[in-house]
Structure formats: structure tokens, C-alpha cells
Coordinates of C-alpha atoms in Angstrom, one line a residue:
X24 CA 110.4 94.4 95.7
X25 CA 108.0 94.7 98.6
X26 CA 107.4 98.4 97.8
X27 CA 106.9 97.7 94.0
X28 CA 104.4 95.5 95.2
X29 CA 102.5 97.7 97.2
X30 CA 102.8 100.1 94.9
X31 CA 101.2 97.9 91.9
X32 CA 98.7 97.2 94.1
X33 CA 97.0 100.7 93.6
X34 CA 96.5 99.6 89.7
X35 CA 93.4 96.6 90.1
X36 CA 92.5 98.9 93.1
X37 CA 91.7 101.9 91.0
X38 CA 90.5 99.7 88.3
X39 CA 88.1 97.9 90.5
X40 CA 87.1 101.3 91.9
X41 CA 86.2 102.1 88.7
X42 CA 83.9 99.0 87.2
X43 CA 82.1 99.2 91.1
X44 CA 81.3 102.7 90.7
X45 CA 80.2 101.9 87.1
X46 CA 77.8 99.6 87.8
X47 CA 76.7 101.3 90.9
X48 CA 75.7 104.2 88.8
X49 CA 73.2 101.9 86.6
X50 CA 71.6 100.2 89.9
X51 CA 70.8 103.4 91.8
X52 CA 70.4 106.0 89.5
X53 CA 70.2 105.3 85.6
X54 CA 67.9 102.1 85.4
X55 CA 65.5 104.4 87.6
X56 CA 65.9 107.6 85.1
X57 CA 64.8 105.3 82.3
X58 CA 61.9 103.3 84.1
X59 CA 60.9 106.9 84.5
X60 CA 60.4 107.6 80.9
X61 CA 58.0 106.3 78.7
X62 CA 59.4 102.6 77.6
X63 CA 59.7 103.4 73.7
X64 CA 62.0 106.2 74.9
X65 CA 63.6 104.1 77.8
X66 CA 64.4 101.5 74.9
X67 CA 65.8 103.8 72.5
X68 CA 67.9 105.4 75.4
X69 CA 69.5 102.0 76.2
X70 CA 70.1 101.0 73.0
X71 CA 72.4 104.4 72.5
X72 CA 73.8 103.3 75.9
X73 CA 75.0 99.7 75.0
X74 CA 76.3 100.7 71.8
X75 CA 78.3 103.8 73.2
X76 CA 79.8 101.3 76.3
X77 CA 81.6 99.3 73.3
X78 CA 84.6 101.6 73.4
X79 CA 88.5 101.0 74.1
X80 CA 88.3 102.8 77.7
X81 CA 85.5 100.6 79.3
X82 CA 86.9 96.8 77.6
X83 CA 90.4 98.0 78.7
X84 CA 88.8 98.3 82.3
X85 CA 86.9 95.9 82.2
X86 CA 88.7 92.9 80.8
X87 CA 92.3 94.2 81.9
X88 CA 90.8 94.2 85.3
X89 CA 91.5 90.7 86.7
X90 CA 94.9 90.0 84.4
X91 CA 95.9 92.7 86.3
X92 CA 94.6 92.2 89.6
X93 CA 96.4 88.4 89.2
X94 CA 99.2 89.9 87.5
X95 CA 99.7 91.7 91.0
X96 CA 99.1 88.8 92.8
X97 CA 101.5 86.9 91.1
X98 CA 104.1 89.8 92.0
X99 CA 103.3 89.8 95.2
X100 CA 103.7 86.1 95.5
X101 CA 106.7 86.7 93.8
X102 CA 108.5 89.0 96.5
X103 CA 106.9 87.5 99.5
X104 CA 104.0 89.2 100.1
X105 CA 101.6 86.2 100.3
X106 CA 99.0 87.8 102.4
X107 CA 98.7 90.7 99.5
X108 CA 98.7 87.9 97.3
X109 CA 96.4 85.6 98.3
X110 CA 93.5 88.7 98.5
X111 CA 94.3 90.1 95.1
X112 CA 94.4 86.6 93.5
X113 CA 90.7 86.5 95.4
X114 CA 89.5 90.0 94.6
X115 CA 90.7 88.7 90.5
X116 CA 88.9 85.2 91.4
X117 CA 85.5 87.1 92.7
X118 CA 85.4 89.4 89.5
X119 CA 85.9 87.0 87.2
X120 CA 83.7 84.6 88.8
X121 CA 80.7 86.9 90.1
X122 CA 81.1 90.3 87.7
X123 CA 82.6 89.3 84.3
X124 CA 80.8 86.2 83.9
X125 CA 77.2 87.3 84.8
X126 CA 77.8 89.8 82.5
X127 CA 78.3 87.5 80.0
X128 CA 76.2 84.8 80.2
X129 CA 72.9 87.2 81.4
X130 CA 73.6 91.4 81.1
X131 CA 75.2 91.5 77.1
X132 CA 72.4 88.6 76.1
X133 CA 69.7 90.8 77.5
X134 CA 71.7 94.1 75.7
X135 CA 71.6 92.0 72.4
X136 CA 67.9 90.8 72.5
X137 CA 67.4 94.7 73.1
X138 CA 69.4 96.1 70.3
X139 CA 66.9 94.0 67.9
X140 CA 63.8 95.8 69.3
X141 CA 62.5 98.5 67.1
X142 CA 60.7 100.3 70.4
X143 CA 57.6 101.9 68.0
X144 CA 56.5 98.3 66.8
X145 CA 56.5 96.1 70.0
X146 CA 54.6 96.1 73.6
X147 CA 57.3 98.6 74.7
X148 CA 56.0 98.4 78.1
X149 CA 56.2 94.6 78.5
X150 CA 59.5 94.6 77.0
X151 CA 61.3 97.2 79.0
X152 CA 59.8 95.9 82.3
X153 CA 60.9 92.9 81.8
X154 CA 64.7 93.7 80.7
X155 CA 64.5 96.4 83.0
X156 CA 64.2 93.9 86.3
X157 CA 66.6 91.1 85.3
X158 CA 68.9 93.5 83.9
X159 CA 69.2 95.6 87.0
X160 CA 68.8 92.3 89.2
X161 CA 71.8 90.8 87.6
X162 CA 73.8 94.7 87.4
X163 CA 73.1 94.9 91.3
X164 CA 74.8 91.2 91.6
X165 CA 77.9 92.9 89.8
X166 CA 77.9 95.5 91.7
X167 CA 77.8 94.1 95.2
X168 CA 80.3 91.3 94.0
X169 CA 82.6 93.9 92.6
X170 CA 82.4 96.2 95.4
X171 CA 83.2 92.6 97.4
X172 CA 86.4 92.3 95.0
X173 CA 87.4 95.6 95.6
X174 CA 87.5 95.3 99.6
X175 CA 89.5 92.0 99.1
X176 CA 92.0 94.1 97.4
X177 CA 92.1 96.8 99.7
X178 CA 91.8 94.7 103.0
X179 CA 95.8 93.8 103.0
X180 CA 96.4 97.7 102.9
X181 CA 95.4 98.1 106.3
X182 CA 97.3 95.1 107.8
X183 CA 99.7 96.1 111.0
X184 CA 103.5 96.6 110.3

């Protein structure tokens, strides 16, 4: 069981992995592209963006994230392993707490005010700048806590045997 356990561990890993490097991407790199465009095009672009990330791939990542990551705590528990356990229940605890819920209650409320925007009949320089700096505020607080959840999960892989 302990090598089940170890080897289910690699799953909220990867996953994690995955939603760090996601929002990584928007802090250092895409939020920049578009505040480098002119705002009516910046809007339009992000619009297309938050309606393409609705798709099956991302909310399986995203929301399967921390079932699994607990799911693998629980095994671990389970056969033993408490010291794997304890860090993936934390790495599930941190994400949940610090990543899905920001995104929640701040980044999807700020995509949704944006989708209503028709970009050629507003200030589309006051509106982007503003969305712009909260969004990517609150998207670099996901990112760091993610990146935090993903070394919790990790840390047991380098304990001494």
C-alpha cells in the first residue's frame, strides 16, 4: 500500500504543476501582452480568453485538484503514511483556501463584470486598467499560494528512508 501511495501522489502533483504554471503564465507574461495593446483590443482579447477557459480540460483540473490531492491524503493516512498525509491534506487545504476561493469570490466576478463590456462604447482605458491590476493582483495571490500547495505536496518526496 505504501508504494500505491507514493505512487498516487504523482496525480495532485502533476495537477498542481499544472494550475501553478497556469496562472503563472497570466502573471508574467499574458496580463503584460494585453496591457500592451490598446484597451478596446486588450478587452476583446480577454473576453475570448474567459470564454475559451470554460472547457472540460481546465474545470477537470481545476476543481478535481484538491478532491484529489485529499483523496491521496486520505490513502495515505490510510496505509500509514501520515507524514505524506498530513502535507497533501495541506497542499488540498492551501488550494482550496488561497487559489479556488479567490478565484471565486474576486477573479470570475471581475471576468463576469468584463464579459458585459462592449469595449467600443465605454472608457476602455479606465476599464481595463482597473480589471487589469486587481485581476492580476489577485492571479499573482493564486499563483504564489498554488506554487505554496504544490511544494507541500512535493516536500514528503524528499524525506530520508
Amino acid at each position: 500500500m505504501v508504494e500505491i501511495t507514493r505512487a498516487a501522489q504523482m496525480v495532485p502533483i502533476t495537477m498542481l504543476g499544472l494550475m501553478a504554471g497556469f496562472f503563472y503564465a497570466f502573471s508574467v507574461c499574458v496580463m503584460a501582452g494585453l496591457d500592451a495593446i490598446a484597451p478596446e483590443r486588450a478587452i476583446s482579447a480577454m473576453q475570448a480568453i474567459n470564454a475559451a477557459v470554460r472547457n472540460p480540460v481546465f474545470f477537470v483540473t481545476f476543481f478535481l485538484t484538491p478532491v484529489i490531492a485529499g483523496g491521496t491524503a486520505a490513502l495515505a493516512f490510510a496505509s500509514g503514511e501520515t507524514r505524506i498525509g498530513s502535507f497533501m491534506a495541506a497542499a488540498a487545504v492551501v488550494y482550496v483556501l488561497a487559489a479556488a476561493l479567490p478565484t471565486a469570490l474576486v477573479n470570475v466576478p471581475l471576468n463576469e463584470a468584463l464579459a458585459a463590456v462592449d469595449p467600443e462604447r465605454v472608457d476602455a482605458a479606465a476599464i481595463w486598467s482597473d480589471y487589469s491590476a486587481r485581476w492580476t493582483f489577485w492571479n499573482t495571490a493564486r499563483t504564489l499560494t498554488t506554487t505554496l500547495a504544490l511544494a507541500l505536496a512535493v516536500f514528503p518526496l524528499f524525506e530520508s528512508r
